[in-house]
PDB file of C-alpha atoms in Angstrom:
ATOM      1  CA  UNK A   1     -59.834  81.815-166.230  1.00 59.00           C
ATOM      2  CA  UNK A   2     -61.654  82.288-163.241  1.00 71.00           C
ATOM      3  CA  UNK A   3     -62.082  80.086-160.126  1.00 83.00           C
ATOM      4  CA  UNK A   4     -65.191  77.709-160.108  1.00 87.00           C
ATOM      5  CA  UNK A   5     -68.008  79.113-158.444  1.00 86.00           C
ATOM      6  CA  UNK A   6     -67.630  76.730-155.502  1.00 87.00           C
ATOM      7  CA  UNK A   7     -64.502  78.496-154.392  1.00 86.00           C
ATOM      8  CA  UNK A   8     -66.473  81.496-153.242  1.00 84.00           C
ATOM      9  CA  UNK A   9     -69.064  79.486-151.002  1.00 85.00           C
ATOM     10  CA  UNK A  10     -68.540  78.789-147.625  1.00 84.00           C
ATOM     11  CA  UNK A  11     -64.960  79.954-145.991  1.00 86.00           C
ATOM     12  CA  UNK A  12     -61.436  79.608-147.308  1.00 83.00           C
ATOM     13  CA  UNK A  13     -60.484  76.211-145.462  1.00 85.00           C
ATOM     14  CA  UNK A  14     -56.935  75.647-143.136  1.00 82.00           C
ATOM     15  CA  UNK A  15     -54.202  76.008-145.488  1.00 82.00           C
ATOM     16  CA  UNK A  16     -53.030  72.949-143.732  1.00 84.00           C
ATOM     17  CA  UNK A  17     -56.175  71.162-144.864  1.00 88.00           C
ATOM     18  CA  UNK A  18     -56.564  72.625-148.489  1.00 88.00           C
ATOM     19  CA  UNK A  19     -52.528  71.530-149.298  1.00 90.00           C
ATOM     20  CA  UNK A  20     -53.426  67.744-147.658  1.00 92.00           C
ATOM     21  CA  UNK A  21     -56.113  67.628-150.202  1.00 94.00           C
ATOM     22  CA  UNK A  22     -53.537  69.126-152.985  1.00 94.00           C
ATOM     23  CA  UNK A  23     -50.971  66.418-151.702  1.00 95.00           C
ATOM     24  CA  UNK A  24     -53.921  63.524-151.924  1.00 95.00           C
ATOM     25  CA  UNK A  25     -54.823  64.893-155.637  1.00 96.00           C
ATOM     26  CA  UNK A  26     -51.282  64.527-156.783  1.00 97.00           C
ATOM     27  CA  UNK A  27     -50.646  61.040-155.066  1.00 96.00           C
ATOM     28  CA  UNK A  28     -53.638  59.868-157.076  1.00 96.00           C
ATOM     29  CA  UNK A  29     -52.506  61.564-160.501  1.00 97.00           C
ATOM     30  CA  UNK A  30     -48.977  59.560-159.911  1.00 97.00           C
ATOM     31  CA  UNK A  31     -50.789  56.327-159.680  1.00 96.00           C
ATOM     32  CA  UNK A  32     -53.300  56.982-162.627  1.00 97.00           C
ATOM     33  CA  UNK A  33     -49.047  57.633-164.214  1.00 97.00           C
ATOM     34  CA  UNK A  34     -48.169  54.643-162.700  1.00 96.00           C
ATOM     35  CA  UNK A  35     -50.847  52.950-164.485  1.00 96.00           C
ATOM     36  CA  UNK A  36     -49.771  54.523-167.882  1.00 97.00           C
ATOM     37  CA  UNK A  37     -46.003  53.903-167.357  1.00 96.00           C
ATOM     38  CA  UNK A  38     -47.209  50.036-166.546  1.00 95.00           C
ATOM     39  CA  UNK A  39     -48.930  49.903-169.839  1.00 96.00           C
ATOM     40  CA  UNK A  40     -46.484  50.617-171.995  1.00 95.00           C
ATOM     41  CA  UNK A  41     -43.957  49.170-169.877  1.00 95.00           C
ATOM     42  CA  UNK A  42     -45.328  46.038-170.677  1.00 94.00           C
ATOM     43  CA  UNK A  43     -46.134  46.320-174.021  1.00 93.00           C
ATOM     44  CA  UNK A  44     -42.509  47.155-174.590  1.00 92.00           C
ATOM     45  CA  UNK A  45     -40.476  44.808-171.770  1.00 92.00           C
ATOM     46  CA  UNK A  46     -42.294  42.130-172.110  1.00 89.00           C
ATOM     47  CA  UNK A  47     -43.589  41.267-175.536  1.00 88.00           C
ATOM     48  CA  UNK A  48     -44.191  37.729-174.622  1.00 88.00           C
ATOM     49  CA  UNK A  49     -46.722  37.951-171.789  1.00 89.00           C
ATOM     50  CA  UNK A  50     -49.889  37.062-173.974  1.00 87.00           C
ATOM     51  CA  UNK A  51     -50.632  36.723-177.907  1.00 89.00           C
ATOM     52  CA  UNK A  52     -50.379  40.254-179.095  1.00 89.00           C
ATOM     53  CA  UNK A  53     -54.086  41.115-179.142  1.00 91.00           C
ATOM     54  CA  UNK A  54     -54.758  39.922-175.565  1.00 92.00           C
ATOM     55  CA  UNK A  55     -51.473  41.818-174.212  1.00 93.00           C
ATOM     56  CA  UNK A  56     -52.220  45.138-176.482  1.00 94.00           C
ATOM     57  CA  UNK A  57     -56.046  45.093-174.875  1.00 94.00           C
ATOM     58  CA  UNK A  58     -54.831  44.826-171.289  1.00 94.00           C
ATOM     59  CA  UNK A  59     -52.335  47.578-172.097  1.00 95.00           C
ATOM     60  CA  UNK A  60     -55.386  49.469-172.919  1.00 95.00           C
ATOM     61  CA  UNK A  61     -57.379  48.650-170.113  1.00 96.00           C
ATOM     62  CA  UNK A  62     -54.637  49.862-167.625  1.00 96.00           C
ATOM     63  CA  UNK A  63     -53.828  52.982-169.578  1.00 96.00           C
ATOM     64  CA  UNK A  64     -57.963  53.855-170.082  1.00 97.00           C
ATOM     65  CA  UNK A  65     -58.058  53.335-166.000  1.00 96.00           C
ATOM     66  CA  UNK A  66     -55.246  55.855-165.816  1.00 96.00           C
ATOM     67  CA  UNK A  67     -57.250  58.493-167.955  1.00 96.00           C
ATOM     68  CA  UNK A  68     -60.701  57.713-165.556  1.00 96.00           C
ATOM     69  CA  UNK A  69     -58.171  58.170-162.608  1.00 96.00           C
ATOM     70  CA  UNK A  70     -57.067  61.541-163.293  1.00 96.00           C
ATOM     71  CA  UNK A  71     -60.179  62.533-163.682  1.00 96.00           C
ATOM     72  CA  UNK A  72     -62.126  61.137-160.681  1.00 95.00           C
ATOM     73  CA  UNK A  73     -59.006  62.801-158.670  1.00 95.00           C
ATOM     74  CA  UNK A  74     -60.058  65.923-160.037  1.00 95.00           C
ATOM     75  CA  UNK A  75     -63.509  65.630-159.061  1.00 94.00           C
ATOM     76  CA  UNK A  76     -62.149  63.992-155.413  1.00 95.00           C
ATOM     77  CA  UNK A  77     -60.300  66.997-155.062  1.00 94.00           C
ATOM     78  CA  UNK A  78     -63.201  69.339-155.763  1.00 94.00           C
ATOM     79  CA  UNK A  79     -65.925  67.617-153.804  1.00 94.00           C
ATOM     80  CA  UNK A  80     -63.286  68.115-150.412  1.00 93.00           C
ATOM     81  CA  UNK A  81     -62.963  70.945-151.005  1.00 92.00           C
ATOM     82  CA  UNK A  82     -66.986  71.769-151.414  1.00 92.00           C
ATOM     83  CA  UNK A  83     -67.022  70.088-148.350  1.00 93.00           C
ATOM     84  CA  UNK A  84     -64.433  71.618-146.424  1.00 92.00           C
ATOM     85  CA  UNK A  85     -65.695  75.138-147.462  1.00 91.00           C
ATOM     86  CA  UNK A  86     -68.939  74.480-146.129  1.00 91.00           C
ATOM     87  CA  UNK A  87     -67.774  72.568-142.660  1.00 89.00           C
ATOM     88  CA  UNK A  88     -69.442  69.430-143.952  1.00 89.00           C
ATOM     89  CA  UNK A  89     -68.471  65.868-143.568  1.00 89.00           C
ATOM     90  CA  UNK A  90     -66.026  65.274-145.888  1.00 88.00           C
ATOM     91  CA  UNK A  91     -67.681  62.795-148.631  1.00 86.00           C
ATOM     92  CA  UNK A  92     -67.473  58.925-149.172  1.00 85.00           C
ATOM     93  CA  UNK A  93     -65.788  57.796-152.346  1.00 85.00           C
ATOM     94  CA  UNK A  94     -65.445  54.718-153.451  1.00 89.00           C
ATOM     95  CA  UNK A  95     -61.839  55.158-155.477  1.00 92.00           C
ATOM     96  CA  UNK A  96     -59.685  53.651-152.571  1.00 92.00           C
ATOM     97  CA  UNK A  97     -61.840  50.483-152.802  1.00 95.00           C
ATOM     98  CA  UNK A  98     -62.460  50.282-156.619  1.00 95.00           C
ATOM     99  CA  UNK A  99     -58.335  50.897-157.000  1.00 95.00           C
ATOM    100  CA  UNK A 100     -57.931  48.314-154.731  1.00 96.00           C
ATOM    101  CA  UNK A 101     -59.355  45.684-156.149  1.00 97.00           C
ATOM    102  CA  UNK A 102     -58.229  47.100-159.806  1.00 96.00           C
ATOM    103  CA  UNK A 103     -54.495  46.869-158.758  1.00 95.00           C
ATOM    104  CA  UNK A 104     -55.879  43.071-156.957  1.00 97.00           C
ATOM    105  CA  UNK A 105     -57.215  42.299-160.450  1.00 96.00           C
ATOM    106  CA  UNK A 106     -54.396  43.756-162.278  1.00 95.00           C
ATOM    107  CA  UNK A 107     -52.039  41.646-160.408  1.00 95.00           C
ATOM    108  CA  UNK A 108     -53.787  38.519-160.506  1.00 96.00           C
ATOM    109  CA  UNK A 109     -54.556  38.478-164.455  1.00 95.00           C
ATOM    110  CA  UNK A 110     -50.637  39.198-165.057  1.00 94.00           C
ATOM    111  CA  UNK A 111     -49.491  36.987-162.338  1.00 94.00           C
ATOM    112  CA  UNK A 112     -51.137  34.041-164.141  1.00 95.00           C
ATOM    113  CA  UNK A 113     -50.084  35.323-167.678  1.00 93.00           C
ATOM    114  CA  UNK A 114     -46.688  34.827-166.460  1.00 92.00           C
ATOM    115  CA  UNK A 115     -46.890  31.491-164.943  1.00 93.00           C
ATOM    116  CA  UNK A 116     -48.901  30.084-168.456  1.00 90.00           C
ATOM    117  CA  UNK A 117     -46.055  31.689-170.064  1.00 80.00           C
ATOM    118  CA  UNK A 118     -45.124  28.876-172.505  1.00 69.00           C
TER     119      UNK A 118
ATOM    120  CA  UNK B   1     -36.435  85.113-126.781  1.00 41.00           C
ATOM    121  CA  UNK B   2     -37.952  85.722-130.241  1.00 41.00           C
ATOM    122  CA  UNK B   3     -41.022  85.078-129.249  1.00 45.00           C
ATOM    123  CA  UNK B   4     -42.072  88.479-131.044  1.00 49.00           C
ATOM    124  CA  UNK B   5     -40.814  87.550-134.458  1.00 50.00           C
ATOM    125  CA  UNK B   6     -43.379  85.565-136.298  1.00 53.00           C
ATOM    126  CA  UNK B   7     -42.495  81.780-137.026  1.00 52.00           C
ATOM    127  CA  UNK B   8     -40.753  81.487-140.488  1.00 57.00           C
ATOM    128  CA  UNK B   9     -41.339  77.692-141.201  1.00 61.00           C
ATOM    129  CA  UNK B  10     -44.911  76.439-140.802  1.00 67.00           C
ATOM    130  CA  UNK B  11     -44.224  73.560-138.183  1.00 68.00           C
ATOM    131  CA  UNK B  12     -45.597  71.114-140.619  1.00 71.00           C
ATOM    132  CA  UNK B  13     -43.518  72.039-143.686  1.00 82.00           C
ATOM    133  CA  UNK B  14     -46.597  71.992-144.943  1.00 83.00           C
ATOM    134  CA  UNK B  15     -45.704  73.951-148.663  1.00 85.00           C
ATOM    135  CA  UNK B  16     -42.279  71.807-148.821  1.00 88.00           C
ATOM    136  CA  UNK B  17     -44.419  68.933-148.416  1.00 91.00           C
ATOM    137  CA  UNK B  18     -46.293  70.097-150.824  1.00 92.00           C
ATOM    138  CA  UNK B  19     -43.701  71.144-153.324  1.00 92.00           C
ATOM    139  CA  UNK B  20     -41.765  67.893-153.191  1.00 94.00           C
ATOM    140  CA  UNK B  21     -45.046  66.019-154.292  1.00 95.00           C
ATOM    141  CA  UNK B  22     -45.422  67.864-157.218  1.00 95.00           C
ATOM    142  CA  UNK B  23     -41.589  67.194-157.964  1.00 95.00           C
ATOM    143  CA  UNK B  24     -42.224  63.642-157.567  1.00 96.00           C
ATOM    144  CA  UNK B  25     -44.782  63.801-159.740  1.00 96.00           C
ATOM    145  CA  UNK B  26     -43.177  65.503-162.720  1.00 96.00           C
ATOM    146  CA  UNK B  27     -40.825  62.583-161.873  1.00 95.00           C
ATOM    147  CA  UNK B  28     -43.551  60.275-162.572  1.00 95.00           C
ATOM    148  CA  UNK B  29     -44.449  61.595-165.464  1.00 95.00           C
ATOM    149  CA  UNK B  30     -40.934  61.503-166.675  1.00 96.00           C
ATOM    150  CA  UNK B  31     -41.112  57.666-166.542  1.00 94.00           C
ATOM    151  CA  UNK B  32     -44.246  57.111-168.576  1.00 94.00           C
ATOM    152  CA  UNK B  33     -42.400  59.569-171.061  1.00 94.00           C
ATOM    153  CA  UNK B  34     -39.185  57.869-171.470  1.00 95.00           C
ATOM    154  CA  UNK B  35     -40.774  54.651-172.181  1.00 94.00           C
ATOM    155  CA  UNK B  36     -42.935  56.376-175.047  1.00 94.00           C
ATOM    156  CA  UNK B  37     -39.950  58.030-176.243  1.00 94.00           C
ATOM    157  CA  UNK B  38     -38.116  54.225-176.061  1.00 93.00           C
ATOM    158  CA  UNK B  39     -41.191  52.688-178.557  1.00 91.00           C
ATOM    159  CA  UNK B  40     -40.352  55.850-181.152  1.00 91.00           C
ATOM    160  CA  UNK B  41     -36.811  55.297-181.053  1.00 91.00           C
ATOM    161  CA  UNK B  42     -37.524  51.439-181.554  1.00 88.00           C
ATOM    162  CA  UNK B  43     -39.375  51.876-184.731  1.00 87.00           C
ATOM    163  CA  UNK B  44     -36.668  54.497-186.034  1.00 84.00           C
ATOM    164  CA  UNK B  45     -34.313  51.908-186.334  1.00 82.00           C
ATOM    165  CA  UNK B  46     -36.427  49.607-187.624  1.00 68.00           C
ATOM    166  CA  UNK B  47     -37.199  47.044-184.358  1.00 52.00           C
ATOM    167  CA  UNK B  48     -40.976  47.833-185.065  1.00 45.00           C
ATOM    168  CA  UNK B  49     -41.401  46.134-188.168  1.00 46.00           C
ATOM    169  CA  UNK B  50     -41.427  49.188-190.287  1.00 43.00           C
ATOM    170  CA  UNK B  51     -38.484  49.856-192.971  1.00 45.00           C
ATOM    171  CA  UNK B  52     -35.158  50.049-191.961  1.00 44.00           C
ATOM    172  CA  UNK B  53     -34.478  53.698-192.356  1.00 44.00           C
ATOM    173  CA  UNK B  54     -31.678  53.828-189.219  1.00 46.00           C
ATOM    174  CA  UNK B  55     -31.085  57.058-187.532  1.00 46.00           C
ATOM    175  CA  UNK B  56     -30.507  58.916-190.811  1.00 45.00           C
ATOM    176  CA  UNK B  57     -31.363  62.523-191.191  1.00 44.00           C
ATOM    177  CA  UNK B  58     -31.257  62.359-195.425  1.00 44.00           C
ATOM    178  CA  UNK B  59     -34.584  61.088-195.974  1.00 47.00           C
ATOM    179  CA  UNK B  60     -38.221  62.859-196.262  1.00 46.00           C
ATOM    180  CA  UNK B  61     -40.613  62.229-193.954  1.00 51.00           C
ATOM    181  CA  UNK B  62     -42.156  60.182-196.991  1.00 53.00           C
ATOM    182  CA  UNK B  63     -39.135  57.969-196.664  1.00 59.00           C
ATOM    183  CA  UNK B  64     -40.926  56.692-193.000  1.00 71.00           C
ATOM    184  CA  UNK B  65     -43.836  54.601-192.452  1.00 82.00           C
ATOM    185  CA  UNK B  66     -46.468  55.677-191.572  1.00 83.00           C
ATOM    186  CA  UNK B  67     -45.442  53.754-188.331  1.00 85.00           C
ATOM    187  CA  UNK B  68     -42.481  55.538-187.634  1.00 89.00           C
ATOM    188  CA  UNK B  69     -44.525  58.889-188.374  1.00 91.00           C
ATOM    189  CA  UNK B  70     -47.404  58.098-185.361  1.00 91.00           C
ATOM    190  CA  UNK B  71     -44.752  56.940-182.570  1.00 92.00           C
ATOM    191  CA  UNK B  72     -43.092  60.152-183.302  1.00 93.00           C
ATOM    192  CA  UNK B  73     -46.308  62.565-183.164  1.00 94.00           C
ATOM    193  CA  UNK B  74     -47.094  60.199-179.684  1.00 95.00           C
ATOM    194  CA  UNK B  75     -44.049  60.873-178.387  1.00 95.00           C
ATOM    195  CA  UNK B  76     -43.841  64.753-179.652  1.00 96.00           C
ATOM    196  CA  UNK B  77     -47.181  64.973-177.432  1.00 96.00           C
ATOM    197  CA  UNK B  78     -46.099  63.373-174.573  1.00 96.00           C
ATOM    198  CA  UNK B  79     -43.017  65.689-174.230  1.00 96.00           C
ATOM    199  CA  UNK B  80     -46.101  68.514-174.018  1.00 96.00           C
ATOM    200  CA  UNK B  81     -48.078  66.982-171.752  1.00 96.00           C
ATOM    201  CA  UNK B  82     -44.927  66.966-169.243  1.00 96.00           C
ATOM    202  CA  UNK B  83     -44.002  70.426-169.954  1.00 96.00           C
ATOM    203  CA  UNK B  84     -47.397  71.450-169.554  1.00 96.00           C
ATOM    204  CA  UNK B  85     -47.078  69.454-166.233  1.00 96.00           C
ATOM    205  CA  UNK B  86     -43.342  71.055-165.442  1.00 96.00           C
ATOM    206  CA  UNK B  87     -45.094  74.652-165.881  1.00 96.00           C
ATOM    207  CA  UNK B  88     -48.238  73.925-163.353  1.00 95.00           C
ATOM    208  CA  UNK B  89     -45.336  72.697-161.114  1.00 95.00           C
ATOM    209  CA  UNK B  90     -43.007  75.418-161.056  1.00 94.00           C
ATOM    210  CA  UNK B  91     -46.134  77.866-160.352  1.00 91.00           C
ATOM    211  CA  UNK B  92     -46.914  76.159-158.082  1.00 91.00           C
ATOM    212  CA  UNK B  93     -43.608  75.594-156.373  1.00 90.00           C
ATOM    213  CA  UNK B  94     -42.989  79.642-156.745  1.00 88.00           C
ATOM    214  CA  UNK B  95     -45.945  80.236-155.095  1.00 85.00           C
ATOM    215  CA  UNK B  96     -45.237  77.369-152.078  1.00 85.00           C
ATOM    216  CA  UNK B  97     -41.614  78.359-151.548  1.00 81.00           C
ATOM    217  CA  UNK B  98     -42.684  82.291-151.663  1.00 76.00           C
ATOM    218  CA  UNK B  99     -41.912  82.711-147.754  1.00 62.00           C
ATOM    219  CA  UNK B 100     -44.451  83.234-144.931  1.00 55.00           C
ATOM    220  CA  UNK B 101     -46.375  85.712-146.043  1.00 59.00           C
ATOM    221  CA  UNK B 102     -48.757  83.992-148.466  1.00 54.00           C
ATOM    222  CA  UNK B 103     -49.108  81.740-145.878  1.00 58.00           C
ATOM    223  CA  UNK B 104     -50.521  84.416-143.627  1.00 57.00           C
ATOM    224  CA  UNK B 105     -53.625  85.217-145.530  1.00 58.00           C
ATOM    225  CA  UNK B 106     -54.495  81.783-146.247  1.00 52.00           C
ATOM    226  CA  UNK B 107     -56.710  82.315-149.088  1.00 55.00           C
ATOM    227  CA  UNK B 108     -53.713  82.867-150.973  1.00 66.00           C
ATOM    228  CA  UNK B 109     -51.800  79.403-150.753  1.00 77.00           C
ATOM    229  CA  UNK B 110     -54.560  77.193-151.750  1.00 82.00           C
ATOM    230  CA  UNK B 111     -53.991  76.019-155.069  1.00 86.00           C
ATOM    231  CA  UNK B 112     -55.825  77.399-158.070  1.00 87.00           C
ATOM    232  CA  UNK B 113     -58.601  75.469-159.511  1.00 89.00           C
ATOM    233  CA  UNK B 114     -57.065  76.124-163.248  1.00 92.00           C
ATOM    234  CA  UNK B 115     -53.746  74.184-162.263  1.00 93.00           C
ATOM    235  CA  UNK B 116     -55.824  71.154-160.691  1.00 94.00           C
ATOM    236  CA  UNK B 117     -57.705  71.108-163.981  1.00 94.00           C
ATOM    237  CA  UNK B 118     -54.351  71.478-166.250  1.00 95.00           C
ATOM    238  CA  UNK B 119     -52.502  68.797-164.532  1.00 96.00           C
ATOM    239  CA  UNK B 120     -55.483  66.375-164.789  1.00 96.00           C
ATOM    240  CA  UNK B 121     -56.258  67.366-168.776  1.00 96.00           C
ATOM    241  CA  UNK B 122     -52.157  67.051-168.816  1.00 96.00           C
ATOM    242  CA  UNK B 123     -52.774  63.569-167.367  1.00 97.00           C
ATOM    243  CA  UNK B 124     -55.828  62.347-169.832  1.00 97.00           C
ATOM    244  CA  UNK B 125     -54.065  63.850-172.480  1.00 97.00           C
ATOM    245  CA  UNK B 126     -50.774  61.220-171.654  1.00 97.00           C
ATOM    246  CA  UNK B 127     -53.437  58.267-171.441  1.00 96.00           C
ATOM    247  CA  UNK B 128     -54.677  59.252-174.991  1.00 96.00           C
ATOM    248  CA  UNK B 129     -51.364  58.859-176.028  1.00 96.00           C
ATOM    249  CA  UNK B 130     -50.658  55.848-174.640  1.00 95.00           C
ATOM    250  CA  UNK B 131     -53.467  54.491-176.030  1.00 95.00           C
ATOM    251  CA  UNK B 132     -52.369  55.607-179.256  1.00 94.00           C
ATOM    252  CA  UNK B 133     -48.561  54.342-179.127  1.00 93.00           C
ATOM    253  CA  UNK B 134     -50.435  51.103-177.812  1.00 93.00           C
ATOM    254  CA  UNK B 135     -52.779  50.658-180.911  1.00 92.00           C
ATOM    255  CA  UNK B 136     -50.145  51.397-183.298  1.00 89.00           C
ATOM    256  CA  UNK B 137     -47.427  48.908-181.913  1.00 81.00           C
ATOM    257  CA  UNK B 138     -50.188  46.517-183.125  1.00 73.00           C
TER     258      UNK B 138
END
């Protein structure tokens, strides 16, 4: 397959700079695994948390983030790159803060589960 | 004194650095795995609510639920989505821990756009299985 056109704009960045941005792709992927490994984790280890229908949708919520999140750190890698290619500021995202206040959430609705746990 | 001889570590480590975090991925990965693999063997002897068939190799694949069937195919695609993972790793790590040279011509190191994109379909593929193993434990 052949590189994306992108990759032959601009010039080939620092290596030290294009591995950060490799490094910062894969930290992301292990959280969107993170996520996943939480989902099931708690589907399996802790079967009590919420009636079955309200755990087995949260489950899905998490694991469905995970999916978006390997994707968006795709994309978050790519757009760096763009940007490092073509000495431009490197661009705002907003995954840091929308993760932030997912994991927030996240721990906040299971917090509570587990306190209303009869 | 060897000030003629090219460095042979980048002072960064910048491609060990590099090569442990996709080891630590893979070990990630390996988690979510394990636990998928847990729900399968859960229903094989008979904790999901599906019929006791135990760990038995005599009966037909008729002779499991339908149950037992889907946690198996979830976790038969997980182990490929961490393979596929474990082969854009150890390309990758090749490549990293090839010496100095690659490093020299830097257009060399970076990594390839079709390994970025096979992790991350390796990743979305693992949610979709989640999902799945999720929905069935229903």
């Amino acid at each position: 397959m052949r590189e994306p056109a992108w990759r032959r704009t601009g010039k080939t960045p620092d290596y030290r700079f294009s591995l950060a941005n490799e490094r910062t792709f894969l930290a992301w992927v292990r959280t969107a695994l993170a996520l996943l490994a939480g989902a099931i984790a708690i589907d399996q280890l802790a079967p009590e948390i919420a009636p079955p229908l309200i755990r087995i949708i949260l489950c899905m919520v998490l694991a469905v983030i995970g999916a978006v999140l390997a994707i968006v750190s795709y994309r978050r890698w790519a757009h760096q790159e763009q940007a490092m290619r073509n000495d431009e500021e490197l661009p705002h995202s907003w995954l840091m803060l929308g993760m932030t206040v997912i994991v927030s959430l996240a721990a906040i609705v299971f917090a509570i589960l587990i306190l209303v746990q009869p | 004194m060897a000030s003629s001889v090219a460095p042979v570590r980048d002072p960064g480590l910048q491609p060990e650095r590099t090569a442990l975090s996709w080891r630590r991925t893979i070990m990630s990965a390996v988690v979510a795995d394990l636990l998928i693999w847990r729900g399968w063997l859960q229903t094989l002897t008979g904790f999901g609510g599906g019929p006791d068939t135990g760990l038995g190799l005599g009966g037909a694949l008729g002779g499991y639920s339908a149950h037992v069937v889907g946690m198996g195919v979830c976790a038969a695609v997980a182990a490929l989505t961490t393979i596929v993972l474990v082969l854009c790793a150890a390309a990758r790590i090749r490549l990293l821990h090839s010496g100095v040279a690659p490093l020299e011509s830097e257009g060399h190191i970076a990594v390839p756009a079709l390994i970025v994109r096979t992790a991350s379909a390796a990743i979305v593929t693992l949610a979709a299985t989640t999902v799945c193993a999720l929905a069935l434990g229903m």
